[in-house]
Tab-separated table of C-alpha atoms and ligand atoms in Angstrom:
chain	number	residue	atom	x	y	z
A	1	UNK	CA	2.479	24.582	33.031
A	2	UNK	CA	4.964	22.550	31.040
A	3	UNK	CA	3.706	19.218	29.750
A	4	UNK	CA	6.706	16.831	29.673
A	5	UNK	CA	6.719	14.935	26.389
A	6	UNK	CA	7.602	11.571	27.928
A	7	UNK	CA	4.954	11.771	30.651
A	8	UNK	CA	2.178	12.529	28.153
A	9	UNK	CA	3.412	9.876	25.694
A	10	UNK	CA	3.349	7.257	28.457
A	11	UNK	CA	-0.113	8.279	29.665
A	12	UNK	CA	-1.499	7.971	26.117
A	13	UNK	CA	0.277	4.650	25.486
A	14	UNK	CA	-1.348	3.169	28.577
A	15	UNK	CA	-4.804	3.616	26.998
A	16	UNK	CA	-5.389	0.458	24.897
A	17	UNK	CA	-7.135	2.458	22.168
A	18	UNK	CA	-7.252	-0.202	19.453
A	19	UNK	CA	-9.587	1.058	16.704
A	20	UNK	CA	-12.491	1.698	17.312
A	21	UNK	CA	-11.974	1.698	21.119
A	22	UNK	CA	-10.817	4.926	22.768
A	23	UNK	CA	-10.231	3.782	26.370
A	24	UNK	CA	-9.854	7.312	27.629
A	25	UNK	CA	-7.080	8.449	25.268
A	26	UNK	CA	-8.950	11.404	23.742
A	27	UNK	CA	-10.420	12.538	27.058
A	28	UNK	CA	-6.978	12.468	28.652
A	29	UNK	CA	-5.543	14.597	25.851
A	30	UNK	CA	-8.537	16.957	25.980
A	31	UNK	CA	-7.965	17.518	29.710
A	32	UNK	CA	-4.292	18.314	29.141
A	33	UNK	CA	-5.155	20.759	26.338
A	34	UNK	CA	-7.902	22.375	28.411
A	35	UNK	CA	-5.290	22.875	31.133
A	36	UNK	CA	-3.177	24.745	28.546
A	37	UNK	CA	-6.066	27.092	27.799
A	38	UNK	CA	-7.412	25.390	24.686
A	39	UNK	CA	-11.106	25.512	23.872
A	40	UNK	CA	-12.327	21.913	23.513
A	41	UNK	CA	-14.902	20.341	21.240
A	42	UNK	CA	-15.707	16.642	21.521
A	43	UNK	CA	-17.065	15.674	18.115
A	44	UNK	CA	-18.451	12.149	17.899
A	45	UNK	CA	-19.612	11.406	14.347
A	46	UNK	CA	-21.245	8.387	12.744
A	47	UNK	CA	-24.237	6.169	13.430
A	48	UNK	CA	-25.781	6.169	16.911
A	49	UNK	CA	-24.212	3.478	19.087
A	50	UNK	CA	-21.092	3.169	16.911
A	51	UNK	CA	-19.815	6.716	16.890
A	52	UNK	CA	-16.211	7.639	16.214
A	53	UNK	CA	-14.754	9.830	18.957
A	54	UNK	CA	-12.987	12.943	17.668
A	55	UNK	CA	-11.457	15.976	19.294
A	56	UNK	CA	-10.940	19.523	18.079
A	57	UNK	CA	-9.130	21.975	20.320
A	58	UNK	CA	-8.062	25.519	19.553
A	59	UNK	CA	-6.224	28.268	21.342
A	60	UNK	CA	-6.520	31.758	19.829
A	61	UNK	CA	-9.100	33.132	17.433
A	62	UNK	CA	-6.927	35.070	15.008
A	63	UNK	CA	-4.626	34.066	12.172
A	64	UNK	CA	-2.246	32.714	11.235
A	65	UNK	CA	-3.786	29.414	12.219
A	66	UNK	CA	-1.626	26.279	12.412
A	67	UNK	CA	-3.384	22.949	12.969
A	68	UNK	CA	-1.759	19.727	14.160
A	69	UNK	CA	-3.608	16.617	12.975
A	70	UNK	CA	-3.319	13.067	14.190
A	71	UNK	CA	-4.978	10.036	15.712
A	72	UNK	CA	-5.029	8.330	19.095
A	73	UNK	CA	-6.270	4.970	17.812
A	74	UNK	CA	-3.769	2.181	17.185
A	75	UNK	CA	-3.684	-1.087	15.268
A	76	UNK	CA	-4.065	-4.335	17.277
A	77	UNK	CA	-0.828	-5.328	19.048
A	78	UNK	CA	-0.671	-8.934	17.797
A	79	UNK	CA	1.355	-11.639	19.542
A	80	UNK	CA	4.979	-11.914	20.597
A	81	UNK	CA	5.811	-8.638	22.345
A	82	UNK	CA	8.898	-8.595	24.586
A	83	UNK	CA	7.311	-5.622	26.391
A	84	UNK	CA	3.591	-5.480	27.185
A	85	UNK	CA	2.041	-3.332	24.419
A	86	UNK	CA	0.086	-1.007	26.757
A	87	UNK	CA	2.513	-0.679	29.681
A	88	UNK	CA	4.672	2.152	28.249
A	89	UNK	CA	7.856	0.520	29.514
A	90	UNK	CA	11.242	2.144	29.086
A	91	UNK	CA	14.361	0.076	28.549
A	92	UNK	CA	17.734	1.547	27.662
A	93	UNK	CA	16.294	4.911	26.614
A	94	UNK	CA	13.657	3.338	24.378
A	95	UNK	CA	9.931	3.678	25.079
A	96	UNK	CA	7.872	0.656	24.048
A	97	UNK	CA	4.159	0.491	23.280
A	98	UNK	CA	1.593	0.189	20.522
A	99	UNK	CA	1.297	3.707	19.126
A	100	UNK	CA	4.718	4.902	20.332
A	101	UNK	CA	5.713	5.870	16.800
A	102	UNK	CA	2.273	5.823	15.092
A	103	UNK	CA	1.466	8.279	16.581
A	104	UNK	CA	0.882	9.006	20.237
A	105	UNK	CA	4.528	10.037	20.595
A	106	UNK	CA	4.055	12.811	18.032
A	107	UNK	CA	0.871	14.053	19.721
A	108	UNK	CA	2.802	14.252	22.990
A	109	UNK	CA	5.678	16.060	21.256
A	110	UNK	CA	3.445	18.739	19.713
A	111	UNK	CA	1.489	19.251	22.936
A	112	UNK	CA	4.708	19.547	24.911
A	113	UNK	CA	6.142	22.019	22.372
A	114	UNK	CA	3.092	24.268	22.677
A	115	UNK	CA	3.231	24.072	26.476
A	116	UNK	CA	6.834	25.245	26.624
A	117	UNK	CA	6.025	28.280	24.462
A	118	UNK	CA	2.973	29.164	26.562
A	119	UNK	CA	5.174	29.168	29.663
A	120	UNK	CA	6.815	32.374	28.507
A	121	UNK	CA	4.273	34.150	26.303
A	122	UNK	CA	0.916	34.172	24.510
A	123	UNK	CA	0.552	32.858	20.930
A	124	UNK	CA	0.596	35.342	18.039
A	125	UNK	CA	-2.232	33.622	16.163
A	126	UNK	CA	-3.956	30.272	16.664
A	127	UNK	CA	-2.927	26.690	17.190
A	128	UNK	CA	-5.407	23.866	16.977
A	129	UNK	CA	-5.482	20.080	17.306
A	130	UNK	CA	-7.553	17.816	15.064
A	131	UNK	CA	-7.338	14.372	16.664
A	132	UNK	CA	-9.447	11.421	15.603
A	133	UNK	CA	-10.066	8.037	17.184
A	134	UNK	CA	-10.398	6.315	13.814
A	135	UNK	CA	-7.536	6.643	11.382
A	136	UNK	CA	-6.428	3.022	11.353
A	137	UNK	CA	-9.937	1.658	10.714
A	138	UNK	CA	-12.431	2.720	8.055
A	139	UNK	CA	-11.743	6.436	8.756
A	140	UNK	CA	-15.336	7.086	7.698
A	141	UNK	CA	-16.324	9.412	10.526
A	142	UNK	CA	-12.968	10.690	11.683
A	143	UNK	CA	-10.830	13.429	10.172
A	144	UNK	CA	-13.123	13.798	7.164
A	145	UNK	CA	-16.213	14.583	9.234
A	146	UNK	CA	-14.294	16.862	11.599
A	147	UNK	CA	-13.083	18.893	8.604
A	148	UNK	CA	-16.672	19.331	7.438
A	149	UNK	CA	-17.502	20.667	10.894
A	150	UNK	CA	-14.385	22.905	10.923
A	151	UNK	CA	-15.400	24.349	7.568
A	152	UNK	CA	-18.903	25.114	8.811
A	153	UNK	CA	-17.573	26.678	12.028
A	154	UNK	CA	-14.804	28.775	10.446
A	155	UNK	CA	-11.871	26.723	11.767
A	156	UNK	CA	-10.060	25.833	8.520
A	157	UNK	CA	-6.361	26.514	9.233
A	158	UNK	CA	-3.768	28.198	7.039
A	159	UNK	CA	-1.603	25.085	7.243
A	160	UNK	CA	-2.016	21.624	8.692
A	161	UNK	CA	0.878	19.552	10.010
A	162	UNK	CA	0.115	15.834	10.233
A	163	UNK	CA	2.241	13.991	12.802
A	164	UNK	CA	2.442	10.611	11.044
A	165	UNK	CA	5.829	8.872	11.296
A	166	UNK	CA	7.481	10.159	8.124
A	167	UNK	CA	11.112	9.179	8.747
A	168	UNK	CA	12.182	5.714	7.584
A	169	UNK	CA	15.293	5.270	9.772
A	170	UNK	CA	16.231	8.420	11.669
A	171	UNK	CA	14.848	11.806	12.579
A	172	UNK	CA	15.022	14.506	9.926
A	173	UNK	CA	15.009	12.394	6.781
A	174	UNK	CA	11.673	13.108	5.138
A	175	UNK	CA	8.766	15.538	5.023
A	176	UNK	CA	5.836	14.086	3.129
A	177	UNK	CA	4.300	16.818	0.990
A	178	UNK	CA	1.834	14.640	-0.855
A	179	UNK	CA	0.654	11.130	-1.379
A	180	UNK	CA	-0.332	9.016	-4.299
A	181	UNK	CA	-3.970	8.157	-4.773
A	182	UNK	CA	-5.171	4.564	-4.549
A	183	UNK	CA	-7.885	2.716	-6.405
A	184	UNK	CA	-9.032	-0.908	-6.203
A	185	UNK	CA	-11.077	-2.614	-8.909
A	186	UNK	CA	-12.674	-6.034	-9.247
A	187	UNK	CA	-13.661	-7.297	-12.692
A	188	UNK	CA	-15.845	-10.381	-13.007
A	189	UNK	CA	-16.175	-12.044	-16.411
A	190	UNK	CA	-18.880	-14.624	-16.969
A	191	UNK	CA	-18.586	-17.410	-19.529
A	192	UNK	CA	-20.261	-20.765	-19.999
A	193	UNK	CA	-18.885	-23.748	-18.077
A	194	UNK	CA	-18.249	-26.887	-20.103
A	195	UNK	CA	-16.067	-29.909	-20.859
A	196	UNK	CA	-12.614	-28.922	-22.018
A	197	UNK	CA	-12.917	-31.456	-24.892
A	198	UNK	CA	-15.949	-29.646	-26.283
A	199	UNK	CA	-14.920	-25.990	-26.332
A	200	UNK	CA	-17.579	-25.088	-28.853
A	201	UNK	CA	-20.237	-25.880	-26.249
A	202	UNK	CA	-18.559	-23.696	-23.639
A	203	UNK	CA	-17.348	-20.126	-23.428
A	204	UNK	CA	-13.991	-19.657	-21.702
A	205	UNK	CA	-13.894	-16.416	-19.649
A	206	UNK	CA	-10.169	-16.822	-18.881
A	207	UNK	CA	-9.208	-16.003	-22.451
A	208	UNK	CA	-11.069	-12.702	-22.313
A	209	UNK	CA	-9.563	-12.009	-18.890
A	210	UNK	CA	-6.019	-12.473	-20.217
A	211	UNK	CA	-6.728	-10.152	-23.133
A	212	UNK	CA	-8.158	-7.617	-20.715
A	213	UNK	CA	-5.085	-7.804	-18.444
A	214	UNK	CA	-2.842	-7.213	-21.432
A	215	UNK	CA	-5.043	-4.327	-22.548
A	216	UNK	CA	-4.867	-2.694	-19.131
A	217	UNK	CA	-1.146	-3.308	-18.688
A	218	UNK	CA	-0.228	-2.022	-22.162
A	219	UNK	CA	-0.971	1.569	-21.204
A	220	UNK	CA	1.799	3.684	-19.691
A	221	UNK	CA	-0.218	5.749	-17.244
A	222	UNK	CA	2.417	8.497	-17.075
A	223	UNK	CA	6.160	9.008	-16.528
A	224	UNK	CA	5.895	10.608	-13.106
A	225	UNK	CA	7.074	14.163	-12.423
A	226	UNK	CA	9.374	16.123	-10.140
A	227	UNK	CA	7.454	15.052	-7.009
A	228	UNK	CA	5.905	11.695	-7.919
A	229	UNK	CA	6.943	8.270	-9.129
A	230	UNK	CA	5.132	7.019	-12.258
A	231	UNK	CA	1.621	5.720	-11.569
A	232	UNK	CA	1.441	1.946	-11.380
A	233	UNK	CA	-1.286	-0.578	-12.146
A	234	UNK	CA	-0.746	-3.921	-10.433
A	235	UNK	CA	-2.908	-7.016	-10.836
A	236	UNK	CA	-3.368	-8.278	-7.264
A	237	UNK	CA	-5.415	-11.415	-7.804
A	238	UNK	CA	-6.836	-13.679	-10.514
A	239	UNK	CA	-9.452	-16.187	-9.461
A	240	UNK	CA	-11.262	-18.755	-11.611
A	241	UNK	CA	-12.236	-21.186	-8.842
A	242	UNK	CA	-11.377	-24.211	-10.950
A	243	UNK	CA	-9.826	-27.315	-9.334
A	244	UNK	CA	-10.457	-29.654	-12.250
A	245	UNK	CA	-8.293	-30.293	-15.305
A	246	UNK	CA	-11.130	-31.073	-17.696
A	247	UNK	CA	-13.471	-28.144	-17.091
A	248	UNK	CA	-13.679	-24.757	-18.728
A	249	UNK	CA	-14.754	-22.564	-15.804
A	250	UNK	CA	-17.894	-20.474	-15.956
A	251	UNK	CA	-16.428	-17.389	-14.378
A	252	UNK	CA	-13.129	-15.568	-13.960
A	253	UNK	CA	-12.391	-12.529	-11.887
A	254	UNK	CA	-9.431	-10.260	-11.347
A	255	UNK	CA	-8.524	-7.623	-8.829
A	256	UNK	CA	-6.172	-4.742	-9.420
A	257	UNK	CA	-4.799	-1.739	-7.595
A	258	UNK	CA	-3.566	1.523	-9.072
A	259	UNK	CA	-1.303	3.835	-7.097
A	260	UNK	CA	-1.627	7.045	-9.060
A	261	UNK	CA	0.025	10.459	-8.971
A	262	UNK	CA	-1.444	13.910	-9.528
A	263	UNK	CA	-1.664	13.403	-13.309
A	264	UNK	CA	-4.894	11.486	-12.656
A	265	UNK	CA	-8.224	11.640	-10.907
A	266	UNK	CA	-9.645	8.417	-9.488
A	267	UNK	CA	-12.886	8.880	-11.434
A	268	UNK	CA	-11.022	9.152	-14.773
A	269	UNK	CA	-9.098	5.950	-14.082
A	270	UNK	CA	-12.311	4.182	-13.047
A	271	UNK	CA	-13.901	5.278	-16.327
A	272	UNK	CA	-10.881	4.014	-18.293
A	273	UNK	CA	-11.002	0.622	-16.546
A	274	UNK	CA	-14.709	0.292	-17.385
A	275	UNK	CA	-14.200	1.290	-21.034
A	276	UNK	CA	-11.248	-1.064	-21.462
A	277	UNK	CA	-13.213	-3.897	-19.877
A	278	UNK	CA	-16.124	-3.245	-22.263
A	279	UNK	CA	-13.720	-3.537	-25.173
A	280	UNK	CA	-12.321	-6.957	-24.155
A	281	UNK	CA	-15.191	-8.457	-22.141
A	282	UNK	CA	-18.430	-6.608	-22.914
A	283	UNK	CA	-20.596	-8.516	-20.422
A	284	UNK	CA	-18.219	-8.236	-17.439
A	285	UNK	CA	-19.125	-6.450	-14.231
A	286	UNK	CA	-16.700	-3.877	-12.813
A	287	UNK	CA	-16.556	-2.568	-9.243
A	288	UNK	CA	-14.209	0.293	-8.469
A	289	UNK	CA	-13.442	1.791	-5.054
A	290	UNK	CA	-11.304	4.928	-4.830
A	291	UNK	CA	-9.678	5.055	-1.403
A	292	UNK	CA	-7.963	8.387	-1.928
A	293	UNK	CA	-7.014	10.950	-4.572
A	294	UNK	CA	-3.424	11.977	-5.144
A	295	UNK	CA	-2.496	15.316	-3.637
A	296	UNK	CA	0.517	17.583	-3.475
A	297	UNK	CA	1.421	20.635	-1.411
A	298	UNK	CA	4.006	22.464	-3.510
A	299	UNK	CA	6.725	23.526	-1.040
A	300	UNK	CA	5.430	26.858	0.350
A	301	UNK	CA	6.663	29.057	3.185
A	302	UNK	CA	5.197	26.705	5.819
A	303	UNK	CA	6.960	23.659	4.361
A	304	UNK	CA	10.162	25.690	4.014
A	305	UNK	CA	9.902	26.762	7.660
A	306	UNK	CA	9.347	23.155	8.729
A	307	UNK	CA	12.406	22.028	6.748
A	308	UNK	CA	14.493	24.815	8.359
A	309	UNK	CA	13.320	23.757	11.827
A	310	UNK	CA	14.186	20.115	11.182
A	311	UNK	CA	17.632	21.080	9.957
A	312	UNK	CA	18.194	23.357	12.972
A	313	UNK	CA	17.487	20.507	15.409
A	314	UNK	CA	18.843	17.440	13.587
A	315	UNK	CA	21.527	18.986	11.396
A	316	UNK	CA	19.959	17.224	8.457
A	317	UNK	CA	18.106	18.853	5.574
A	318	UNK	CA	14.961	16.724	5.008
A	319	UNK	CA	13.900	15.467	1.604
A	320	UNK	CA	10.448	16.260	0.222
A	321	UNK	CA	8.712	13.033	-0.617
A	322	UNK	CA	5.343	11.629	-1.743
A	323	UNK	CA	5.925	7.873	-1.439
A	324	UNK	CA	4.182	5.360	0.789
A	325	UNK	CA	0.564	4.523	1.551
A	326	UNK	CA	-2.350	6.819	2.221
A	327	UNK	CA	-2.994	8.756	5.426
A	328	UNK	CA	-5.619	11.153	6.733
A	329	UNK	CA	-3.711	13.940	4.983
A	330	UNK	CA	-5.775	12.946	1.927
A	331	UNK	CA	-8.875	14.327	3.654
A	332	UNK	CA	-7.111	17.539	4.701
A	333	UNK	CA	-5.479	18.428	1.368
A	334	UNK	CA	-8.741	19.604	-0.287
A	335	UNK	CA	-9.170	22.220	2.481
A	336	UNK	CA	-5.679	23.635	3.071
A	337	UNK	CA	-1.984	23.003	2.379
A	338	UNK	CA	-0.715	20.114	4.466
A	339	UNK	CA	2.505	18.191	5.107
A	340	UNK	CA	3.475	15.259	7.295
A	341	UNK	CA	6.385	15.076	9.681
A	342	UNK	CA	6.634	12.879	12.754
A	343	UNK	CA	8.771	10.201	14.336
A	344	UNK	CA	10.749	7.294	12.846
A	345	UNK	CA	8.351	4.729	11.364
A	346	UNK	CA	10.648	1.681	11.385
A	347	UNK	CA	8.590	-0.181	14.026
A	348	UNK	CA	5.098	1.110	13.209
A	349	UNK	CA	2.400	-1.617	13.183
A	350	UNK	CA	5.071	-4.170	14.276
A	351	UNK	CA	5.514	-6.010	17.583
A	352	UNK	CA	7.548	-4.055	20.132
A	353	UNK	CA	6.732	-0.752	18.456
A	354	UNK	CA	9.097	1.750	20.026
A	355	UNK	CA	10.545	5.222	20.010
A	356	UNK	CA	13.929	6.428	21.230
A	357	UNK	CA	13.573	8.983	24.014
A	358	UNK	CA	16.043	11.179	22.144
A	359	UNK	CA	13.728	11.169	19.117
A	360	UNK	CA	10.774	12.253	21.262
A	361	UNK	CA	12.816	15.178	22.567
A	362	UNK	CA	14.041	16.006	19.062
A	363	UNK	CA	10.508	16.016	17.671
A	364	UNK	CA	9.304	18.283	20.487
A	365	UNK	CA	12.190	20.660	19.722
A	366	UNK	CA	11.467	20.575	15.970
A	367	UNK	CA	7.769	21.334	16.514
A	368	UNK	CA	8.617	24.163	18.940
A	369	UNK	CA	11.169	25.640	16.512
A	370	UNK	CA	8.609	25.384	13.702
A	371	UNK	CA	5.885	27.182	15.679
A	372	UNK	CA	8.292	29.973	16.643
A	373	UNK	CA	9.813	30.207	13.143
A	374	UNK	CA	6.273	30.815	11.801
A	375	UNK	CA	5.965	33.784	14.130
A	376	UNK	CA	3.215	32.114	16.119
B	401	ZN	ZN1	-0.817	6.731	11.857
């Protein structure tokens, strides 16, 4: 049974699966995969009553094992769409809908690719799907928890392809082979509030905050490397809550973000921020949250095969890239090599999110070429 890419994409787009709602998206996909002979596991994780729906499906029990990872949840549509966000309308060869590019279209493309291969023969190995219903939200009980289960059950693949929209403008531009890590910190410095005319009776926390900012900014974190831009510390907010002109405020706080490459671990940077803060503002409090570590999959034979497949279909040799924000690939990288390749991301998270029908077909053909090039 061939699963047409457009039909499946439209069926998924019609489920208004805004995180954390599922609205039948995962069940629909599970039914399609079951029809293709996949073994299905529904894996809800998280607290009772607020569980994240997840799906793992696998066909074949032997290696090599290729896993396709993605998510069926979408960000809220927002206002001002020319096409209803959950109607999957087509106009002039463009399919509109929230999730068209990020990333129900890619899920449909991979499923369709597998179906066309299974029409003529059995797989020489295993293919699996790791699909979560919470990538756009907190991602607490999605991909990360499923991977823990996969590890325990012996389902860790040899390679994982994440179908996030990796191409900025047109198909074939970029394979993401890594991502920078991200860390947020809030530093709160307490002083003593007082009249600005009597500074000796007050203690101005802003002066220590400025010294601290300079201390933090004076360090060159690194110079980058062949695959990564230099790490960057950016101050994102400074807040002293002072409306008056004649008051020394009693408190000052700052927030910062570091996008860091694989020269660093989040914990080391957190430690450095705390030590530096102690130096300039000994009584300050520091809160650090690490949202993801940097990771890199050095181009291996899977990545090379993917690049070959992209070039065969699009005529363009893709670049290997590590820029952009985080994705669920950060949870996968500790378990197995992983890379991201999907649709064009130009409209992702925007109103009138859309995908060209030609791009859907191209992605299906790339995925099918990749699977066959791997000897699966
Ligand atoms: Zn996404």
